[in-house]
Amino acid sequence: LLYKPVDRVTRSTLVLHDLLKHTPVSHPDHPLLQDALRISQNFLSSINEEITPRRQSMTVKKGEVSLPVV
């Protein structure tokens, strides 16, 4: 359920990236698109940085048994 909003930001970031590729540097919206892209990429990076340690702590290597912490 929480994946959907992040997925939407990811898709919007890709759209911004493509839009920026096709927007001339002389266009007045170009700097605004760059800022929007930077902000969305920073947001996604911060989400990734928060999730990665949790994911690594939950990962069990092949052959190991993970016991629940009581």
mmCIF file of C-alpha atoms in Angstrom, residues 7-39:
data_model
loop_
_atom_site.group_PDB
_atom_site.id
_atom_site.type_symbol
_atom_site.label_atom_id
_atom_site.label_comp_id
_atom_site.label_asym_id
_atom_site.label_seq_id
_atom_site.Cartn_x
_atom_site.Cartn_y
_atom_site.Cartn_z
ATOM 1 C CA ASP A 7 5.981 4.508 -7.421
ATOM 2 C CA ARG A 8 4.079 7.590 -8.541
ATOM 3 C CA VAL A 9 7.032 9.824 -7.636
ATOM 4 C CA THR A 10 9.346 7.448 -9.505
ATOM 5 C CA ARG A 11 7.197 7.658 -12.633
ATOM 6 C CA SER A 12 6.944 11.448 -12.335
ATOM 7 C CA THR A 13 10.730 11.645 -12.050
ATOM 8 C CA LEU A 14 11.098 9.695 -15.281
ATOM 9 C CA VAL A 15 8.604 11.995 -17.017
ATOM 10 C CA LEU A 16 10.463 15.073 -15.748
ATOM 11 C CA HIS A 17 13.732 13.622 -17.027
ATOM 12 C CA ASP A 18 12.271 13.032 -20.499
ATOM 13 C CA LEU A 19 10.613 16.443 -20.541
ATOM 14 C CA LEU A 20 13.873 18.112 -19.600
ATOM 15 C CA LYS A 21 15.652 16.311 -22.449
ATOM 16 C CA HIS A 22 13.217 17.821 -24.949
ATOM 17 C CA THR A 23 13.062 21.321 -23.443
ATOM 18 C CA PRO A 24 15.529 23.803 -24.915
ATOM 19 C CA VAL A 25 17.935 25.418 -22.443
ATOM 20 C CA SER A 26 16.641 28.823 -23.554
ATOM 21 C CA HIS A 27 13.057 27.957 -22.533
ATOM 22 C CA PRO A 28 11.924 29.768 -19.351
ATOM 23 C CA ASP A 29 10.715 26.480 -17.802
ATOM 24 C CA HIS A 30 14.066 24.724 -18.171
ATOM 25 C CA PRO A 31 15.504 25.820 -14.780
ATOM 26 C CA LEU A 32 12.195 24.991 -13.082
ATOM 27 C CA LEU A 33 12.204 21.507 -14.590
ATOM 28 C CA GLN A 34 15.789 21.017 -13.418
ATOM 29 C CA ASP A 35 14.797 22.001 -9.878
ATOM 30 C CA ALA A 36 11.761 19.718 -9.900
ATOM 31 C CA LEU A 37 13.872 16.817 -11.165
ATOM 32 C CA ARG A 38 16.553 17.450 -8.538
ATOM 33 C CA ILE A 39 13.968 17.582 -5.743
#
